[in-house]
Structure formats: C-alpha cells, structure tokens
C-alpha cells in the first residue's frame, strides 16, 4: 500500500526555493564531478503527471534530507544527507538514462549547501524523513494517516503493514518528520502508540556480506569498505563525504571489531530490513560478531546522543514475572524504556548510557540473572537513539521515576495508579507515609515527562511537590558470588543462551 504525492504542493512556488537554487537550466547542463559539499541532484524534464513517489522509487543510493519539487519548471531537487550518496545517484541516473513515460530526465547538480545545525542534531539522534508508527488500530487507513499527519508537512509515501499493526510515513524532508516525532507523543490520541524514526526507504539495500579467509580487508578494517567499494557503485574517496557524522550513524550496525578469539574463518552475514523501526529490536548472540564491544567512556553531554547499542534483550522469562520483578534485578544504569512483552516472555530494556548497557551485558555473562528460579537469556537489541525530549530531560536530572512530596492521607497507591496511568504504563507505585511522599515509576522516561507536565496542571496536585525521583535501576550493580544453592539454580526448562 502506498500513497503518491504529485508535483503540485502549493508551497513549492515560493521565492525561497528559487533564490536558493540557481537557474535550473545552468545546472541541468552540468555533467562534471561535483565538489565535495554538493549534496543536491537536479532532475529536469519531469512531467507534472509523474508522482514524486514514482521518482523516489528509483532512488536507492542513500537517505534523503529533503525533496523540493518545482512543478512550474518541471523540475525536482533531491538533497541527500551524504555527498557520496548524491554522487552515486547522479552517476546511476546518467548511466541508466532515467526516464518516465518515455521521456528521459535531465540530470544535473544543485548548489552546494551545508547541513544546518538543527538537522545535524536531529541526525545524531537517529532522525530520518520516515516516521514509524506502532501499536496501531486494525481500522487505520492511509487516508486517516494522511489527514492527521499532513499538518506536519507534505507526505511522500505511506506504507501500512496491518498484520503487524504498524505504518511508515515518509515526509518530503527530515525537518517535517522531526516535528511529527516530537509532537505526536504529547497528544492523548497517540500516547498509547509507538512513534519513532524508521529507515529511509532510499537507503541502499546491501546483499548479505560473507567474509572469507581470502577477503582483501582485515575484519577490523572492513567497515571502511562496506559502502564505498561495492560492485554497483563508483569507487569514491571517503573524503568526498560532507557528513561523516551521518555516515557513522547510518553504518553503526556495520562497524565492528571482532574479539581476538574470533577467527576470520568464522563466516557471518550483515543485513537489515528496510521496513523496520530503529527501535525495533532483535536478540543477538553475546558471542556474535555484531555484539558491540565496550564503548569508551563519555561525558554526560554525549552519551545520550546518536544511535548506539543501549538495548538489552531478556528472554526465557517466567509467565508470572512482572515488570517490577525485572526492574528489581536491573542495576548499574538508569533506563530510558522497558518494553515488557509477557505474551512472548521477553523484555527489552534500554539504558540511557550505552556504556552502562555494555557493562550490564558483560556482568550478566558471568553472573547469571535469575527471576522466579529461572535463568534469563541475555542478548543485544538493535542500536537505537534517544528522542530529543528524553535527552533534554536526562540532562536536567530526569528519569522514569516521578516523586510526589507533601502528600496527605487522601493519596493512596490506587489513586496514584489511576491518576498517573493516563500518561503511560506504570511499573511500580510506592508510598512512604512516614515521609509524606510517594514515587510512581513508569516504564519509560517519556511517560514520566508527560506525567510531570500533566499532573502539575491538576488542581488537586498543585499543593504537592512534583519532580523526578531516582531510578533504582541506576543503583550500583549487586556483586554476588554464585553458589550451588538450590534457589539460585535455573529451572530444568531453562537453557543457556549462546554459551551463558
């Protein structure tokens, strides 16, 4: 299922786009190799009955920052994030004589332009022009999504996967997707839904890569050649990229260093699914070549930014286990999100700091996690990024725990659960009557953010102190010696997970 946007959006006739780009005939005639900072490719001779999505269907070289149709001049500008991707598309379009309805398009270069600071920040936090929507109703339709989300900007493509209750909405530019992702979680209609960035559908599909002993590049250097030297792409010097930050983000799942104990004779593959959200995880073996190595220590201003391995997979969970039981055994770092899936007996816990996620993973490798006499399987989830509002909250002392002070006898745990549940899933409510305070632990920092903003506006809570509390998962790890005690033995039904 898809949606097509034609070359007729009204805003595209404004003077800004015409001032920004030089005369299109001048650039259409250019066939020279672009300077390093040019990221924009011009397509001319485009008929107005050709849909933008039909053109974008032909772009498979890399993620796009923005698409600017100029219907009055039968042109279209595509600005890539990476200049190397722009060069790849340019040469491929020239080589294949890109045509629509029997008319060959003119291919040229747009003006050189830097990536603005706000877009750079968005990219560091995993932004793309594709918005992933999860936990959708069965009745959701493309028309409904278009009507609701077009307020953020023109939509280029919509894909709904009803069997998975998810959808992907591609905007014409990243800035519109950022507005959508930052706004929807604050609206009551979308608070129970999952909203994040998905992969740009223009991201190049790579065949699974098999490493053999005769491979010309050592494993530790392989990531430098995964993109640049494939058979369908001209060899480009890495310095042509004007956005190394984005290149590192986009290839973070492909950049790795096998441990010294791993031989190059061990064959492995790298691949990913285009239509999967960045925060949708799959367990990886702790001994897999894709298991992230320990990360260097970071300052508080950088640990939260960018796509990183911060999510841990927990499997073989006892059916009677609760989110509280899980959080009671997680120590060593505050959590951004807990995705508890009791029907599948798995959980994904996302740390704020990827270094602490790595520490937790390695500690659990030798000190097994036991919940309800069952040993838990531990693996890695997919790399993910924190949303802008979560980063801002963490930098200001935020956590998933909300503190309520100066409470009176009317405040009970049941009342708190009722009043706070509208802001998100609650993991634990705890009242300390002797100290006249209470704590509401959400399963995500985003839920705590909504709760603090919302509960302060309610009249009956205006006399109380509302602030962030301390996430108990951030307490120091519990170092315990394993003993053959019967209570610490896993149940017969459990099994080790990849050597654990």
Coordinates of C-alpha atoms in Angstrom, one line a residue:
X1 CA 0.0 0.0 0.0
X2 CA 1.5 3.4 -1.0
X3 CA 0.5 6.9 -1.5
X4 CA 1.7 9.2 -4.3
X5 CA 2.3 12.9 -3.9
X6 CA 2.2 14.7 -7.3
X7 CA 4.2 17.8 -8.2
X8 CA 1.6 20.3 -7.1
X9 CA 2.1 21.2 -3.4
X10 CA 1.3 25.0 -3.1
X11 CA 4.3 25.9 -1.1
X12 CA 6.8 24.9 -3.8
X13 CA 6.2 28.1 -5.7
X14 CA 7.7 30.3 -3.0
X15 CA 10.6 32.6 -3.7
X16 CA 12.9 30.9 -1.2
X17 CA 13.3 27.8 -3.3
X18 CA 14.0 29.9 -6.4
X19 CA 16.5 32.1 -4.6
X20 CA 18.2 29.1 -3.0
X21 CA 18.8 27.3 -6.3
X22 CA 20.4 28.9 -9.4
X23 CA 18.8 28.7 -12.7
X24 CA 17.9 25.1 -13.3
X25 CA 19.0 25.1 -17.0
X26 CA 22.5 26.0 -15.9
X27 CA 22.8 23.1 -13.6
X28 CA 21.0 20.7 -15.9
X29 CA 23.8 21.1 -18.4
X30 CA 26.5 20.2 -15.9
X31 CA 28.0 16.8 -16.1
X32 CA 31.2 17.3 -14.2
X33 CA 32.1 15.6 -10.9
X34 CA 30.7 17.8 -8.1
X35 CA 32.7 19.5 -5.4
X36 CA 32.8 17.7 -2.1
X37 CA 30.0 19.7 -0.5
X38 CA 27.3 19.3 -3.2
X39 CA 24.6 17.0 -1.9
X40 CA 21.7 18.1 -4.2
X41 CA 20.9 16.4 -7.6
X42 CA 18.6 18.2 -10.0
X43 CA 16.1 16.3 -12.2
X44 CA 14.6 18.2 -15.1
X45 CA 12.1 17.5 -17.8
X46 CA 9.7 16.0 -15.3
X47 CA 6.1 15.8 -16.4
X48 CA 3.6 17.1 -13.9
X49 CA 1.7 13.8 -14.1
X50 CA 4.6 12.0 -12.6
X51 CA 4.3 11.4 -8.9
X52 CA 7.1 12.3 -6.6
X53 CA 6.9 8.8 -5.1
X54 CA 7.5 7.3 -8.5
X55 CA 10.7 9.2 -8.8
X56 CA 11.8 8.4 -5.3
X57 CA 11.2 4.7 -6.0
X58 CA 14.2 4.9 -8.3
X59 CA 16.5 6.3 -5.6
X60 CA 18.4 3.6 -3.7
X61 CA 21.7 5.2 -3.1
X62 CA 21.2 6.7 0.4
X63 CA 18.9 8.6 2.8
X64 CA 17.5 11.9 1.7
X65 CA 17.4 15.1 3.6
X66 CA 14.7 16.9 1.5
X67 CA 12.9 16.7 -1.8
X68 CA 11.9 20.0 -3.5
X69 CA 9.6 19.6 -6.5
X70 CA 9.3 22.7 -8.8
X71 CA 6.2 21.8 -10.9
X72 CA 6.1 25.2 -12.6
X73 CA 9.5 24.5 -14.1
X74 CA 9.1 20.7 -14.5
X75 CA 12.0 20.1 -12.1
X76 CA 12.8 18.4 -8.9
X77 CA 15.7 18.8 -6.4
X78 CA 16.8 15.9 -4.2
X79 CA 19.1 16.7 -1.4
X80 CA 20.9 13.8 0.1
X81 CA 22.5 13.7 3.6
X82 CA 25.8 12.5 2.2
X83 CA 27.5 13.9 -0.8
X84 CA 28.8 10.4 -1.7
X85 CA 25.2 9.1 -2.0
X86 CA 24.4 12.1 -4.2
X87 CA 27.3 11.3 -6.5
X88 CA 26.2 7.6 -6.6
X89 CA 22.6 8.5 -7.6
X90 CA 23.8 11.1 -10.2
X91 CA 26.1 8.6 -12.0
X92 CA 23.5 5.8 -11.8
X93 CA 20.8 8.1 -13.3
X94 CA 23.1 9.2 -16.1
X95 CA 24.2 5.6 -16.8
X96 CA 20.6 4.2 -16.9
X97 CA 19.1 7.2 -18.7
X98 CA 16.4 7.6 -16.1
X99 CA 13.1 8.0 -17.9
X100 CA 9.4 8.3 -17.1
X101 CA 6.5 7.8 -19.6
X102 CA 9.1 7.5 -22.4
X103 CA 10.7 10.9 -21.6
X104 CA 14.3 10.9 -20.4
X105 CA 15.0 13.2 -17.5
X106 CA 17.8 15.8 -17.4
X107 CA 20.3 15.2 -14.7
X108 CA 22.3 18.0 -13.1
X109 CA 23.7 19.4 -9.9
X110 CA 22.2 21.8 -7.4
X111 CA 24.1 24.3 -5.3
X112 CA 26.5 23.2 -2.6
X113 CA 24.9 23.6 0.9
X114 CA 26.0 22.7 4.4
X115 CA 23.8 20.6 6.8
X116 CA 22.3 23.1 9.2
X117 CA 23.0 22.6 13.0
X118 CA 19.4 21.6 13.7
X119 CA 19.4 18.9 11.1
X120 CA 22.8 17.7 12.3
X121 CA 21.4 17.4 15.8
X122 CA 18.4 15.5 14.5
X123 CA 20.6 13.1 12.6
X124 CA 22.7 12.5 15.7
X125 CA 19.5 11.4 17.4
X126 CA 18.6 9.0 14.6
X127 CA 16.2 11.2 12.6
X128 CA 15.2 10.3 9.1
X129 CA 12.3 11.5 7.0
X130 CA 10.5 8.2 7.7
X131 CA 8.2 8.1 10.8
X132 CA 7.5 4.7 12.3
X133 CA 4.1 4.2 13.9
X134 CA 3.4 1.1 16.0
X135 CA 0.6 -0.4 18.0
X136 CA -2.0 0.9 15.5
X137 CA -5.6 0.0 15.4
X138 CA -6.8 -2.6 12.9
X139 CA -9.0 0.1 11.2
X140 CA -6.3 2.6 10.5
X141 CA -6.2 3.7 6.8
X142 CA -3.9 5.7 4.6
X143 CA -6.5 8.4 4.3
X144 CA -6.7 8.7 8.1
X145 CA -3.0 8.9 8.5
X146 CA -2.6 11.5 5.7
X147 CA -5.4 13.7 7.1
X148 CA -3.9 13.6 10.6
X149 CA -0.2 13.9 9.8
X150 CA -0.1 16.2 6.8
X151 CA -0.2 19.1 9.2
X152 CA 3.5 18.5 9.7
X153 CA 4.3 18.7 6.1
X154 CA 3.8 17.1 2.7
X155 CA 3.8 13.3 2.8
X156 CA 5.7 11.5 0.0
X157 CA 4.8 7.9 0.8
X158 CA 2.8 5.8 3.2
X159 CA 3.1 2.1 3.9
X160 CA 0.8 0.2 6.3
X161 CA 1.5 -3.3 7.5
X162 CA -1.9 -4.2 9.0
X163 CA -0.8 -7.7 10.2
X164 CA 1.9 -6.0 12.3
X165 CA -0.2 -3.0 13.3
X166 CA 2.5 -0.7 12.1
X167 CA 2.9 2.0 9.4
X168 CA 5.7 4.1 7.9
X169 CA 5.1 7.6 6.8
X170 CA 7.8 9.3 4.6
X171 CA 7.7 13.1 4.5
X172 CA 9.4 15.2 1.9
X173 CA 12.0 16.4 4.3
X174 CA 13.6 15.3 7.7
X175 CA 12.5 18.6 9.4
X176 CA 8.8 17.7 9.0
X177 CA 9.4 14.2 10.3
X178 CA 11.2 15.6 13.4
X179 CA 8.2 17.8 14.1
X180 CA 5.9 14.8 13.8
X181 CA 8.0 12.6 16.1
X182 CA 8.4 15.3 18.7
X183 CA 4.7 16.2 18.7
X184 CA 2.7 13.0 18.5
X185 CA 3.8 11.5 21.8
X186 CA 2.4 14.6 23.6
X187 CA -1.1 14.1 22.2
X188 CA -3.5 11.9 24.0
X189 CA -4.6 10.1 20.8
X190 CA -1.0 8.9 20.2
X191 CA 0.2 8.3 23.8
X192 CA -0.6 4.6 23.6
X193 CA 1.1 4.3 20.2
X194 CA 4.8 3.8 19.4
X195 CA 6.3 6.7 17.5
X196 CA 9.9 6.8 16.3
X197 CA 12.0 7.1 13.2
X198 CA 12.2 4.3 10.6
X199 CA 14.8 3.8 7.9
X200 CA 14.6 5.9 4.9
X201 CA 13.3 3.8 2.0
X202 CA 16.0 5.2 -0.2
X203 CA 18.7 3.6 1.9
X204 CA 20.7 1.3 -0.2
X205 CA 19.9 -2.4 0.1
X206 CA 23.0 -4.5 0.6
X207 CA 23.2 -8.1 0.0
X208 CA 24.3 -10.2 3.0
X209 CA 28.0 -10.0 3.2
X210 CA 30.1 -13.1 3.7
X211 CA 33.6 -12.8 5.0
X212 CA 36.1 -15.5 3.9
X213 CA 39.7 -16.0 4.9
X214 CA 40.7 -14.6 1.4
X215 CA 38.9 -11.3 1.9
X216 CA 41.3 -8.5 0.9
X217 CA 40.4 -6.4 4.0
X218 CA 41.0 -7.5 7.6
X219 CA 37.9 -7.6 9.8
X220 CA 38.9 -4.6 11.8
X221 CA 39.0 -2.5 8.6
X222 CA 36.0 -4.0 6.8
X223 CA 33.6 -1.3 7.8
X224 CA 35.6 1.3 5.8
X225 CA 34.9 -0.6 2.6
X226 CA 31.4 -1.9 3.1
X227 CA 29.7 1.0 1.4
X228 CA 32.2 2.6 -0.9
X229 CA 33.6 -0.4 -2.8
X230 CA 30.5 -2.4 -3.8
X231 CA 30.2 -3.6 -7.4
X232 CA 27.2 -1.3 -8.3
X233 CA 28.8 1.9 -7.1
X234 CA 31.7 4.0 -8.3
X235 CA 34.7 4.0 -6.0
X236 CA 34.7 7.3 -4.2
X237 CA 37.2 8.6 -1.8
X238 CA 35.9 8.7 1.8
X239 CA 36.8 12.4 1.9
X240 CA 34.0 13.2 -0.5
X241 CA 31.5 12.8 2.3
X242 CA 30.4 16.1 3.7
X243 CA 28.7 14.4 6.6
X244 CA 30.9 11.9 8.4
X245 CA 28.7 12.1 11.4
X246 CA 25.8 10.8 9.4
X247 CA 27.9 8.1 7.7
X248 CA 28.9 6.8 11.1
X249 CA 25.4 6.8 12.3
X250 CA 24.0 5.1 9.2
X251 CA 26.6 2.3 9.4
X252 CA 26.8 1.9 13.1
X253 CA 25.4 -1.6 12.9
X254 CA 28.0 -2.5 10.4
X255 CA 31.0 -1.1 12.2
X256 CA 32.6 -3.7 14.5
X257 CA 35.8 -5.2 15.7
X258 CA 35.7 -9.0 16.3
X259 CA 37.3 -10.1 19.6
X260 CA 40.8 -11.5 19.4
X261 CA 39.4 -15.0 19.9
X262 CA 37.3 -14.9 16.8
X263 CA 38.9 -16.3 13.7
X264 CA 38.4 -14.7 10.3
X265 CA 37.4 -18.2 9.2
X266 CA 34.1 -17.8 11.1
X267 CA 31.7 -16.7 8.4
X268 CA 29.0 -14.2 9.2
X269 CA 26.5 -12.0 7.3
X270 CA 25.3 -8.5 7.7
X271 CA 21.8 -7.4 6.6
X272 CA 18.9 -5.4 7.8
X273 CA 15.2 -4.9 6.9
X274 CA 14.3 -1.6 5.3
X275 CA 10.8 -1.5 6.8
X276 CA 11.8 -1.9 10.5
X277 CA 11.8 0.9 13.1
X278 CA 15.1 1.9 14.5
X279 CA 13.9 1.0 18.0
X280 CA 12.5 -2.5 17.0
X281 CA 14.9 -5.0 18.4
X282 CA 16.1 -8.5 17.7
X283 CA 18.2 -10.5 20.1
X284 CA 21.8 -11.1 19.1
X285 CA 24.1 -13.7 20.5
X286 CA 26.5 -12.3 23.1
X287 CA 29.2 -14.1 21.2
X288 CA 28.1 -12.8 17.8
X289 CA 30.5 -10.6 15.7
X290 CA 27.7 -8.0 15.9
X291 CA 27.8 -7.9 19.7
X292 CA 29.0 -4.4 20.5
X293 CA 32.5 -4.0 22.1
X294 CA 32.8 -2.0 25.3
X295 CA 32.4 1.7 24.5
X296 CA 34.8 4.4 25.5
X297 CA 33.8 6.5 28.5
X298 CA 31.7 9.5 27.5
X299 CA 30.7 12.8 29.1
X300 CA 27.1 13.3 30.1
X301 CA 26.6 15.6 27.1
X302 CA 27.5 12.9 24.6
X303 CA 26.4 9.6 26.0
X304 CA 22.8 10.3 25.2
X305 CA 23.2 11.4 21.6
X306 CA 23.3 9.3 18.4
X307 CA 22.4 5.7 17.5
X308 CA 24.1 3.3 19.9
X309 CA 23.9 -0.2 21.3
X310 CA 22.0 0.6 24.5
X311 CA 19.2 -2.0 24.4
X312 CA 19.4 -5.4 26.2
X313 CA 17.2 -8.4 25.3
X314 CA 16.0 -10.6 28.1
X315 CA 14.3 -14.0 27.2
X316 CA 13.0 -17.1 28.9
X317 CA 11.0 -15.0 31.3
X318 CA 8.7 -16.9 33.7
X319 CA 5.0 -16.2 32.8
X320 CA 4.3 -14.9 36.3
X321 CA 7.0 -12.3 36.0
X322 CA 6.1 -8.6 36.2
X323 CA 7.9 -5.5 35.0
X324 CA 8.6 -4.8 38.7
X325 CA 10.4 -8.1 39.1
X326 CA 12.6 -7.3 36.1
X327 CA 13.5 -3.9 37.3
X328 CA 14.3 -5.3 40.7
X329 CA 17.3 -7.2 39.2
X330 CA 18.5 -4.5 36.8
X331 CA 21.3 -2.4 38.3
X332 CA 24.1 -0.2 37.0
X333 CA 22.4 2.4 34.9
X334 CA 19.1 4.4 34.6
X335 CA 16.7 3.1 32.0
X336 CA 15.1 5.0 29.2
X337 CA 12.5 2.4 28.4
X338 CA 11.3 -1.0 29.4
X339 CA 9.4 -2.9 26.8
X340 CA 7.8 -5.8 28.6
X341 CA 6.1 -8.5 26.4
X342 CA 4.7 -11.1 28.7
X343 CA 2.9 -12.9 25.9
X344 CA 6.2 -13.6 24.3
X345 CA 8.1 -14.0 27.6
X346 CA 10.7 -11.4 26.6
X347 CA 11.7 -7.9 27.6
X348 CA 13.8 -5.2 26.0
X349 CA 15.5 -2.8 28.5
X350 CA 17.0 0.4 27.0
X351 CA 19.7 2.2 29.0
X352 CA 20.3 5.9 28.7
X353 CA 24.1 5.3 28.6
X354 CA 25.3 2.7 26.1
X355 CA 28.5 2.1 28.1
X356 CA 26.4 1.1 31.1
X357 CA 24.3 -1.2 28.9
X358 CA 27.6 -2.9 27.8
X359 CA 28.7 -3.2 31.4
X360 CA 25.4 -4.8 32.4
X361 CA 25.6 -7.2 29.5
X362 CA 29.1 -8.4 30.3
X363 CA 28.3 -8.7 34.0
X364 CA 25.3 -10.8 33.3
X365 CA 27.5 -13.1 31.2
X366 CA 29.3 -14.3 34.3
X367 CA 26.7 -13.5 37.0
X368 CA 23.5 -15.0 35.7
X369 CA 20.2 -13.3 36.1
X370 CA 17.7 -15.4 38.0
X371 CA 14.0 -14.4 38.2
X372 CA 11.5 -16.8 39.8
X373 CA 14.0 -19.6 39.8
X374 CA 14.5 -19.3 36.0
X375 CA 17.7 -18.2 34.4
X376 CA 17.2 -15.4 32.0
X377 CA 18.6 -15.4 28.5
X378 CA 20.5 -12.2 27.7
X379 CA 21.3 -10.7 24.3
X380 CA 21.7 -7.5 22.4
X381 CA 18.8 -5.5 20.9
X382 CA 19.3 -3.3 17.8
X383 CA 21.0 0.0 18.1
X384 CA 18.7 2.9 18.8
X385 CA 18.7 6.6 19.6
X386 CA 17.0 8.6 22.4
X387 CA 14.4 11.1 21.4
X388 CA 15.1 14.8 21.8
X389 CA 12.7 15.3 24.7
X390 CA 14.3 12.4 26.6
X391 CA 17.8 13.7 26.1
X392 CA 16.7 17.1 27.4
X393 CA 15.0 15.6 30.5
X394 CA 18.1 13.4 31.3
X395 CA 20.4 16.4 31.0
X396 CA 18.2 18.1 33.6
X397 CA 18.0 15.2 36.0
X398 CA 15.1 13.3 34.5
X399 CA 14.3 9.7 35.0
X400 CA 11.3 7.4 34.6
X401 CA 10.5 7.9 38.3
X402 CA 8.2 10.7 39.4
X403 CA 8.4 12.0 43.0
X404 CA 5.3 13.4 44.8
X405 CA 6.1 15.2 48.0
X406 CA 4.0 16.7 50.8
X407 CA 1.2 14.2 50.3
X408 CA -1.7 13.7 52.7
X409 CA -3.8 10.7 53.7
X410 CA -6.0 11.0 50.6
X411 CA -3.2 10.0 48.4
X412 CA -3.1 6.2 48.1
X413 CA -1.3 3.9 45.7
X414 CA -4.6 3.0 44.0
X415 CA -5.3 6.7 43.4
X416 CA -1.8 7.4 42.1
X417 CA -2.1 4.4 39.7
X418 CA -5.5 5.8 38.5
X419 CA -4.4 9.4 38.1
X420 CA -1.0 8.7 36.5
X421 CA -1.9 5.8 34.2
X422 CA -3.2 8.2 31.6
X423 CA 0.4 9.3 30.9
X424 CA 1.9 5.9 30.3
X425 CA 2.5 2.4 31.5
X426 CA 3.4 2.2 35.2
X427 CA 5.9 -0.3 36.5
X428 CA 5.7 0.4 40.3
X429 CA 3.9 2.8 42.7
X430 CA 5.4 3.2 46.2
X431 CA 4.2 5.4 49.1
X432 CA 6.2 6.3 52.1
X433 CA 3.6 7.6 54.6
X434 CA 6.2 8.3 57.3
X435 CA 7.9 10.7 54.9
X436 CA 4.7 12.0 53.3
X437 CA 5.9 11.2 49.8
X438 CA 5.3 8.7 47.0
X439 CA 7.0 7.5 43.9
X440 CA 5.5 6.5 40.5
X441 CA 7.8 4.5 38.3
X442 CA 6.9 4.5 34.7
X443 CA 8.2 2.0 32.1
X444 CA 9.8 4.9 30.2
X445 CA 11.2 8.4 30.7
X446 CA 8.8 9.7 28.1
X447 CA 5.9 8.7 30.3
X448 CA 7.4 10.4 33.3
X449 CA 7.9 13.6 31.2
X450 CA 4.2 13.6 30.3
X451 CA 3.2 12.9 33.8
X452 CA 5.1 15.8 35.4
X453 CA 3.9 18.2 32.7
X454 CA 0.3 17.0 33.0
X455 CA -0.2 16.3 36.8
X456 CA 1.1 19.8 37.7
X457 CA -1.9 21.3 35.9
X458 CA -4.4 19.4 38.0
X459 CA -5.9 21.3 40.9
X460 CA -5.7 18.6 43.5
X461 CA -2.0 18.1 42.9
X462 CA -0.9 21.8 42.9
X463 CA -0.1 21.7 46.6
X464 CA 2.3 18.8 46.2
X465 CA 5.9 18.8 45.2
X466 CA 6.2 17.1 41.8
X467 CA 9.6 16.3 40.4
X468 CA 11.8 13.5 39.1
X469 CA 12.9 10.8 41.5
X470 CA 15.8 8.4 41.4
X471 CA 15.6 5.4 39.1
X472 CA 16.5 2.4 41.3
X473 CA 18.0 0.6 38.3
X474 CA 20.7 3.2 38.4
X475 CA 22.0 1.9 41.8
X476 CA 25.4 0.2 41.8
X477 CA 25.3 -3.4 40.5
X478 CA 24.9 -6.2 43.0
X479 CA 28.0 -8.3 43.1
X480 CA 27.1 -11.7 44.4
X481 CA 29.1 -14.9 44.3
X482 CA 27.2 -17.7 42.5
X483 CA 26.6 -20.6 44.7
X484 CA 25.1 -24.1 44.1
X485 CA 22.2 -23.1 46.3
X486 CA 19.0 -24.7 45.0
X487 CA 17.2 -21.3 45.0
X488 CA 19.8 -20.0 42.5
X489 CA 19.6 -22.8 40.1
X490 CA 17.7 -22.3 36.9
X491 CA 14.6 -24.5 36.3
X492 CA 15.0 -27.6 34.2
X493 CA 13.0 -26.0 31.4
X494 CA 15.5 -23.2 31.0
X495 CA 18.6 -23.5 28.9
X496 CA 21.8 -21.5 28.4
X497 CA 21.7 -18.7 25.9
X498 CA 24.6 -18.8 23.5
X499 CA 27.1 -20.1 26.0
X500 CA 25.8 -18.3 29.0

